[in-house]
Coordinates of N, CA and C in Angstrom, one line a residue:
S4 N 6.7 86.8 14.3 CA 6.7 85.8 15.3 C 7.0 86.4 16.6
G5 N 6.4 85.8 17.7 CA 6.6 86.3 19.0 C 5.7 85.5 20.0
S6 N 5.6 86.1 21.2 CA 4.7 85.5 22.2 C 4.3 86.5 23.2
F7 N 3.2 86.3 23.9 CA 2.8 87.2 25.0 C 1.9 86.4 25.9
E8 N 1.7 86.9 27.2 CA 0.9 86.3 28.2 C -0.5 86.9 28.0
W9 N -1.6 86.0 28.3 CA -3.0 86.5 28.2 C -3.7 85.7 29.3
K10 N -4.6 86.4 30.0 CA -5.4 85.8 31.0 C -6.8 85.7 30.5
I11 N -7.3 84.4 30.6 CA -8.7 84.1 30.1 C -9.4 83.4 31.3
S12 N -10.5 83.9 31.8 CA -11.3 83.2 32.9 C -10.4 82.9 34.1
N13 N -9.5 83.8 34.5 CA -8.6 83.7 35.6 C -7.6 82.6 35.5
K14 N -7.3 82.2 34.2 CA -6.3 81.2 33.9 C -5.2 81.9 33.1
D15 N -4.0 81.7 33.4 CA -2.9 82.3 32.6 C -2.5 81.4 31.4
Y16 N -2.4 82.1 30.3 CA -2.0 81.4 29.0 C -0.8 82.1 28.4
I17 N -0.1 81.4 27.6 CA 0.9 82.0 26.7 C 0.5 81.8 25.3
V18 N 0.5 82.9 24.6 CA 0.1 82.9 23.2 C 1.4 83.0 22.4
V19 N 1.6 82.0 21.5 CA 2.7 82.0 20.6 C 2.2 82.1 19.2
Y20 N 2.8 83.1 18.4 CA 2.3 83.2 17.1 C 3.5 83.3 16.1
E21 N 3.3 82.9 14.9 CA 4.4 82.9 13.9 C 3.7 82.9 12.5
K22 N 4.3 83.7 11.6 CA 3.8 83.8 10.2 C 4.4 82.8 9.4
S23 N 3.6 82.0 8.7 CA 4.1 80.9 7.8 C 4.7 81.5 6.5
Q24 N 5.9 81.1 6.2 CA 6.5 81.6 5.0 C 5.9 81.0 3.7
L25 N 5.3 79.8 3.9 CA 4.7 79.1 2.7 C 3.4 79.7 2.4
T26 N 2.5 79.9 3.4 CA 1.1 80.3 3.1 C 0.9 81.8 3.3
G27 N 1.7 82.3 4.2 CA 1.5 83.7 4.6 C 0.5 83.9 5.7
W28 N 0.0 82.8 6.2 CA -1.0 82.8 7.3 C -0.2 83.0 8.6
T29 N -0.8 83.5 9.6 CA -0.2 83.6 11.0 C -0.8 82.4 11.8
L30 N 0.1 81.6 12.3 CA -0.3 80.5 13.1 C -0.2 80.9 14.6
V31 N -1.3 80.6 15.4 CA -1.4 81.0 16.8 C -1.6 79.7 17.6
N32 N -0.8 79.7 18.7 CA -0.9 78.5 19.6 C -1.2 79.1 21.0
L33 N -2.2 78.5 21.6 CA -2.6 78.9 23.0 C -2.2 77.8 24.0
I34 N -1.3 78.1 24.9 CA -0.8 77.1 25.8 C -1.0 77.6 27.2
S35 N -1.6 76.7 28.1 CA -1.9 77.2 29.5 C -0.6 77.0 30.3
K36 N -0.4 78.0 31.1 CA 0.8 78.0 32.0 C 0.8 76.8 32.9
A37 N -0.3 76.4 33.4 CA -0.5 75.2 34.3 C 0.1 73.9 33.6
S38 N -0.3 73.7 32.3 CA 0.2 72.6 31.6 C 1.7 72.6 31.4
I39 N 2.2 73.8 31.1 CA 3.7 74.0 31.0 C 4.4 73.7 32.4
A40 N 3.8 74.2 33.4 CA 4.4 73.9 34.8 C 4.3 72.4 35.1
K41 N 3.2 71.7 34.7 CA 3.1 70.3 35.0 C 4.1 69.5 34.2
K42 N 4.3 69.9 32.9 CA 5.3 69.2 32.1 C 6.7 69.5 32.6
T43 N 7.0 70.7 33.0 CA 8.3 71.1 33.5 C 8.5 70.3 34.8
Q44 N 7.5 70.1 35.6 CA 7.7 69.3 36.9 C 8.0 67.8 36.5
V45 N 7.3 67.3 35.5 CA 7.6 65.9 35.1 C 9.1 65.8 34.6
I46 N 9.5 66.8 33.7 CA 10.8 66.8 33.2 C 11.8 66.9 34.4
N47 N 11.6 67.8 35.3 CA 12.5 68.0 36.5 C 12.6 66.7 37.3
Q48 N 11.5 66.0 37.5 CA 11.5 64.7 38.2 C 12.3 63.7 37.4
A49 N 12.1 63.6 36.1 CA 12.8 62.7 35.3 C 14.3 63.0 35.4
M50 N 14.7 64.3 35.3 CA 16.1 64.7 35.4 C 16.7 64.3 36.8
A51 N 15.9 64.5 37.8 CA 16.3 64.1 39.2 C 16.6 62.6 39.2
L52 N 15.7 61.8 38.6 CA 15.9 60.3 38.6 C 17.1 60.0 37.8
V53 N 17.3 60.6 36.7 CA 18.5 60.3 35.9 C 19.8 60.7 36.7
F54 N 19.7 61.9 37.3 CA 20.8 62.3 38.1 C 21.2 61.3 39.3
L55 N 20.1 60.9 40.0 CA 20.3 59.9 41.1 C 20.8 58.6 40.5
F56 N 20.3 58.1 39.4 CA 20.8 56.9 38.8 C 22.2 57.0 38.4
S57 N 22.6 58.2 37.8 CA 23.9 58.4 37.4 C 24.9 58.5 38.6
L58 N 24.4 59.1 39.6 CA 25.2 59.2 40.8 C 25.5 57.8 41.4
G59 N 24.4 57.0 41.5 CA 24.5 55.7 42.0 C 25.5 54.8 41.2
L60 N 25.3 55.0 39.8 CA 26.2 54.2 38.9 C 27.7 54.7 39.1
A61 N 27.9 56.0 39.3 CA 29.2 56.5 39.5 C 29.8 56.0 40.8
I62 N 29.0 55.9 41.8 CA 29.5 55.4 43.1 C 29.8 53.9 43.0
L63 N 29.0 53.1 42.3 CA 29.2 51.7 42.1 C 30.5 51.5 41.3
I64 N 30.7 52.3 40.2 CA 31.9 52.1 39.4 C 33.1 52.5 40.2
S65 N 33.1 53.6 41.0 CA 34.2 54.0 41.7 C 34.5 52.9 42.8
F66 N 33.5 52.3 43.4 CA 33.7 51.2 44.4 C 34.4 50.0 43.7
L67 N 33.9 49.6 42.5 CA 34.5 48.5 41.8 C 35.9 48.8 41.3
F68 N 36.1 50.1 40.9 CA 37.5 50.5 40.5 C 38.4 50.4 41.7
T69 N 38.0 50.9 42.8 CA 38.8 50.9 44.0 C 39.1 49.5 44.4
K70 N 38.1 48.6 44.4 CA 38.3 47.3 44.8 C 39.2 46.5 43.9
N71 N 39.0 46.7 42.6 CA 39.7 45.9 41.6 C 41.1 46.5 41.2
F72 N 41.3 47.8 41.4 CA 42.5 48.4 40.9 C 43.3 49.1 42.0
I73 N 42.7 50.0 42.7 CA 43.4 50.8 43.7 C 43.8 50.0 44.9
A74 N 42.9 49.1 45.4 CA 43.3 48.4 46.6 C 44.4 47.4 46.3
P75 N 44.4 46.6 45.2 CA 45.6 45.7 45.0 C 46.9 46.5 44.8
I76 N 46.8 47.6 44.1 CA 48.0 48.4 43.9 C 48.5 49.0 45.2
K77 N 47.6 49.4 46.1 CA 47.9 50.0 47.4 C 48.6 48.8 48.2
H78 N 48.0 47.6 48.2 CA 48.6 46.5 48.9 C 50.0 46.2 48.4
L79 N 50.2 46.2 47.1 CA 51.5 46.0 46.5 C 52.5 47.1 47.0
T80 N 52.0 48.3 47.0 CA 52.9 49.4 47.5 C 53.3 49.2 48.9
E81 N 52.4 48.8 49.8 CA 52.7 48.5 51.2 C 53.7 47.4 51.3
Q82 N 53.7 46.4 50.4 CA 54.7 45.3 50.5 C 56.0 45.8 50.1
F83 N 56.1 46.7 49.1 CA 57.4 47.3 48.8 C 57.9 48.2 49.9
V84 N 57.1 48.9 50.6 CA 57.5 49.7 51.8 C 58.1 48.7 52.8
K85 N 57.4 47.6 53.1 CA 58.0 46.6 54.0 C 59.3 46.1 53.6
I86 N 59.5 45.9 52.3 CA 60.8 45.4 51.8 C 61.9 46.5 52.1
K87 N 61.5 47.7 51.7 CA 62.4 48.9 51.9 C 62.8 49.0 53.4
N88 N 61.9 48.8 54.3 CA 62.2 48.9 55.8 C 62.7 47.6 56.3
D89 N 63.0 46.6 55.5 CA 63.5 45.3 55.9 C 62.6 44.7 56.9
D90 N 61.3 44.8 56.7 CA 60.2 44.3 57.5 C 59.3 43.3 56.7
F91 N 59.9 42.6 55.8 CA 59.2 41.8 54.9 C 59.6 40.3 55.0
D92 N 58.7 39.4 55.1 CA 59.0 38.0 55.1 C 59.1 37.5 53.7
M93 N 60.3 37.1 53.4 CA 60.6 36.7 52.0 C 59.9 35.5 51.5
T94 N 59.1 34.8 52.4 CA 58.3 33.7 52.0 C 56.9 34.1 51.6
T95 N 56.6 35.4 51.9 CA 55.3 35.9 51.6 C 55.1 36.1 50.1
R96 N 54.0 35.7 49.6 CA 53.6 35.9 48.1 C 52.3 36.5 48.0
I97 N 52.1 37.3 47.0 CA 50.8 37.9 46.8 C 49.9 37.0 45.9
E98 N 48.8 36.6 46.4 CA 47.9 35.7 45.6 C 47.1 36.6 44.6
S99 N 46.9 36.1 43.4 CA 46.1 36.8 42.5 C 45.4 35.8 41.6
N100 N 44.1 36.0 41.6 CA 43.2 35.1 40.8 C 42.9 35.7 39.4
S101 N 43.3 36.9 39.2 CA 43.0 37.6 37.9 C 44.1 37.4 36.9
K102 N 43.8 37.4 35.7 CA 44.8 37.3 34.6 C 44.9 38.7 33.9
D103 N 44.5 39.8 34.5 CA 44.6 41.1 33.9 C 46.0 41.7 34.3
E104 N 46.1 43.0 34.1 CA 47.4 43.7 34.4 C 47.7 43.6 35.9
I105 N 46.7 43.7 36.8 CA 47.0 43.6 38.2 C 47.5 42.2 38.6
G106 N 47.0 41.2 38.0 CA 47.5 39.8 38.2 C 48.9 39.7 37.7
E107 N 49.2 40.2 36.6 CA 50.5 40.2 36.0 C 51.5 41.0 36.9
L108 N 51.0 42.1 37.4 CA 51.9 42.9 38.3 C 52.2 42.1 39.6
N109 N 51.2 41.4 40.1 CA 51.4 40.6 41.3 C 52.4 39.4 41.0
E110 N 52.3 38.8 39.8 CA 53.3 37.8 39.4 C 54.7 38.3 39.4
W111 N 54.8 39.5 38.8 CA 56.2 40.1 38.7 C 56.7 40.5 40.1
F112 N 55.8 40.9 41.0 CA 56.2 41.2 42.3 C 56.8 39.9 43.0
N113 N 56.0 38.8 42.8 CA 56.5 37.5 43.4 C 57.8 37.1 42.8
K114 N 58.0 37.3 41.5 CA 59.3 36.9 40.9 C 60.4 37.8 41.5
F115 N 60.1 39.1 41.7 CA 61.1 40.1 42.3 C 61.5 39.6 43.7
V116 N 60.5 39.2 44.5 CA 60.8 38.7 45.8 C 61.6 37.5 45.8
D117 N 61.4 36.5 44.8 CA 62.2 35.3 44.7 C 63.7 35.7 44.4
I118 N 63.9 36.7 43.5 CA 65.2 37.1 43.1 C 65.9 37.8 44.3
L119 N 65.1 38.6 45.0 CA 65.6 39.4 46.1 C 66.0 38.4 47.2
A120 N 65.2 37.4 47.5 CA 65.5 36.4 48.5 C 66.8 35.6 48.2
E121 N 66.9 35.3 46.9 CA 68.1 34.5 46.4 C 69.3 35.4 46.6
T122 N 69.2 36.7 46.2 CA 70.3 37.6 46.4 C 70.7 37.8 47.8
K123 N 69.7 37.9 48.7 CA 70.0 38.0 50.2 C 70.7 36.8 50.7
R124 N 70.3 35.6 50.2 CA 70.9 34.3 50.6 C 72.4 34.4 50.1
G125 N 72.6 34.8 48.9 CA 73.9 34.9 48.4 C 74.8 35.9 49.2
H126 N 74.2 37.0 49.6 CA 74.9 38.0 50.4 C 75.3 37.4 51.8
V127 N 74.4 36.6 52.4 CA 74.7 36.0 53.6 C 75.8 34.9 53.5
E128 N 75.7 34.1 52.4 CA 76.7 33.1 52.2 C 78.1 33.8 51.9
L129 N 78.0 34.9 51.1 CA 79.3 35.6 50.8 C 79.9 36.2 52.1
Q130 N 79.0 36.8 53.0 CA 79.5 37.3 54.3 C 80.1 36.2 55.1
E131 N 79.4 35.0 55.2 CA 79.9 33.9 56.0 C 81.3 33.4 55.4
A132 N 81.4 33.4 54.1 CA 82.6 33.0 53.4 C 83.7 34.0 53.7
K133 N 83.4 35.3 53.7 CA 84.4 36.3 54.0 C 84.9 36.2 55.4
E134 N 84.0 36.0 56.3 CA 84.4 35.8 57.7 C 85.2 34.6 57.9
A135 N 84.9 33.5 57.3 CA 85.7 32.2 57.3 C 87.1 32.5 56.8
A136 N 87.1 33.2 55.6 CA 88.4 33.5 55.0 C 89.3 34.4 55.9
E137 N 88.7 35.3 56.6 CA 89.4 36.2 57.5 C 90.0 35.4 58.7
I138 N 89.1 34.5 59.2 CA 89.6 33.6 60.3 C 90.7 32.7 59.8
A139 N 90.6 32.1 58.6 CA 91.6 31.3 58.0 C 92.9 32.0 57.8
N140 N 92.8 33.3 57.4 CA 94.0 34.1 57.2 C 94.7 34.4 58.5
V141 N 93.9 34.7 59.5 CA 94.6 34.9 60.9 C 95.3 33.6 61.3
L142 N 94.6 32.5 61.2 CA 95.2 31.2 61.6 C 96.4 30.8 60.7
K143 N 96.3 31.2 59.4 CA 97.5 30.9 58.6 C 98.7 31.7 59.0
G144 N 98.4 33.0 59.3 CA 99.5 33.9 59.8 C 100.1 33.3 61.1
E145 N 99.3 32.9 62.0 CA 99.8 32.3 63.3 C 100.6 31.1 63.0
F146 N 100.0 30.2 62.1 CA 100.7 29.0 61.8 C 102.1 29.3 61.1
L147 N 102.1 30.2 60.2 CA 103.4 30.5 59.5 C 104.4 31.1 60.5
A148 N 103.9 31.9 61.4 CA 104.8 32.5 62.4 C 105.4 31.4 63.3
N149 N 104.5 30.4 63.7 CA 105.0 29.3 64.5 C 106.0 28.4 63.7
V150 N 105.6 28.1 62.5 CA 106.4 27.2 61.6 C 107.7 27.9 61.3
S151 N 107.6 29.2 61.0 CA 108.8 29.9 60.7 C 109.8 29.9 61.9
H152 N 109.3 30.1 63.1 CA 110.2 30.0 64.3 C 110.7 28.6 64.5
E153 N 109.9 27.6 64.3 CA 110.3 26.2 64.4 C 111.3 25.8 63.4
I154 N 111.2 26.4 62.2 CA 112.1 26.0 61.1 C 113.5 26.8 61.2
R155 N 113.4 28.0 61.6 CA 114.6 28.9 61.6 C 115.7 28.3 62.6
T156 N 115.2 27.9 63.7 CA 116.2 27.4 64.7 C 117.1 26.2 64.1
P157 N 116.4 25.2 63.6 CA 117.3 24.1 63.0 C 118.0 24.5 61.8
I158 N 117.4 25.4 60.9 CA 118.1 25.8 59.7 C 119.4 26.6 60.1
N159 N 119.2 27.5 61.1 CA 120.4 28.2 61.5 C 121.5 27.3 62.0
A160 N 121.1 26.2 62.7 CA 122.1 25.2 63.2 C 122.7 24.5 62.0
I161 N 121.9 24.2 60.9 CA 122.5 23.5 59.7 C 123.5 24.5 59.0
I162 N 123.1 25.8 58.9 CA 124.0 26.7 58.2 C 125.3 26.9 59.0
G163 N 125.1 26.9 60.4 CA 126.3 27.0 61.2 C 127.3 25.8 61.1
I164 N 126.7 24.6 61.0 CA 127.5 23.4 60.8 C 128.1 23.4 59.5
G165 N 127.3 23.9 58.5 CA 127.9 24.0 57.1 C 129.1 24.9 57.0
D166 N 129.0 26.0 57.8 CA 130.2 27.0 57.8 C 131.4 26.3 58.4
I167 N 131.1 25.5 59.5 CA 132.2 24.8 60.2 C 132.9 23.8 59.2
L168 N 132.0 23.0 58.5 CA 132.5 22.0 57.6 C 133.2 22.7 56.4
N169 N 132.8 23.8 56.0 CA 133.4 24.5 54.9 C 134.9 24.9 55.3
G170 N 135.2 25.0 56.6 CA 136.5 25.3 57.0 C 137.4 24.1 57.1
T171 N 136.9 22.9 56.8 CA 137.7 21.7 56.9 C 138.1 21.2 55.5
E172 N 138.9 20.1 55.5 CA 139.3 19.5 54.2 C 138.1 18.7 53.7
L173 N 137.7 19.1 52.4 CA 136.6 18.3 51.8 C 136.9 18.0 50.4
S174 N 136.3 17.0 49.9 CA 136.5 16.6 48.5 C 135.7 17.6 47.7
E175 N 136.0 17.6 46.4 CA 135.2 18.4 45.4 C 133.7 18.1 45.5
M176 N 133.4 16.9 45.5 CA 132.0 16.4 45.6 C 131.3 16.9 46.9
Q177 N 132.1 16.8 48.0 CA 131.5 17.2 49.3 C 131.3 18.7 49.3
R178 N 132.2 19.5 48.8 CA 132.0 20.9 48.7 C 130.8 21.3 47.9
K179 N 130.6 20.5 46.8 CA 129.4 20.8 45.9 C 128.1 20.5 46.7
Y180 N 128.1 19.4 47.4 CA 126.9 19.1 48.2 C 126.7 20.1 49.4
L181 N 127.8 20.5 50.0 CA 127.7 21.6 51.0 C 127.2 22.9 50.4
G182 N 127.5 23.2 49.2 CA 127.0 24.4 48.5 C 125.5 24.3 48.3
Y183 N 125.0 23.1 47.9 CA 123.6 22.9 47.7 C 122.9 23.0 49.1
M184 N 123.5 22.5 50.1 CA 122.8 22.5 51.4 C 122.8 24.0 51.9
D185 N 123.8 24.7 51.7 CA 123.9 26.1 52.2 C 122.9 27.0 51.4
S186 N 122.8 26.8 50.1 CA 121.9 27.5 49.2 C 120.4 27.2 49.6
A187 N 120.1 25.9 49.8 CA 118.7 25.5 50.2 C 118.3 26.1 51.6
A188 N 119.3 26.1 52.5 CA 119.0 26.6 53.9 C 118.8 28.1 53.8
T189 N 119.6 28.8 53.0 CA 119.5 30.3 52.9 C 118.2 30.6 52.3
N190 N 117.7 29.9 51.2 CA 116.5 30.1 50.6 C 115.3 29.9 51.5
L191 N 115.4 28.9 52.4 CA 114.3 28.7 53.4 C 114.2 29.8 54.4
L192 N 115.3 30.4 54.7 CA 115.2 31.6 55.7 C 114.8 32.9 55.0
A193 N 114.9 33.0 53.7 CA 114.5 34.2 53.0 C 113.0 34.5 53.0

């Protein structure tokens, strides 16, 4: 078996021959180079069309993939960056008409924003309560200082009068009451 080129009447041919195992005959096939070139050209054109169609299909698929997957995820990422930079409106929600994974991701983002907004409100309320408690503590301290001063003066007078009374003649009952009075006044000053 083999092949060779042969020129007949100024036309190029390829001669292909092979010996049959079954009959022992040699089979010869004469093919013109022009017909091979023509068929090769048709095959190349078909391959070019298949390539262009495949390229167009790939571009369409990548566009749809970008539109349906990449763009929503990029938008979601941008929203997270805004949250990180404290540049996000907590009333903003991401709308999603799809029920696929992207739609589910958007729903979870919206739930996250709701929880974050509630947490921020809680922090604001906690900060306001802390500031109110600090103000109340300062006022309480001032009030106790004033009340303490206002109470100490008369209590000291009562203790002083009690000491004077203690130096006089008193009945047993009067001494007992004087002891109660002295103990109560001393406890108030402590």
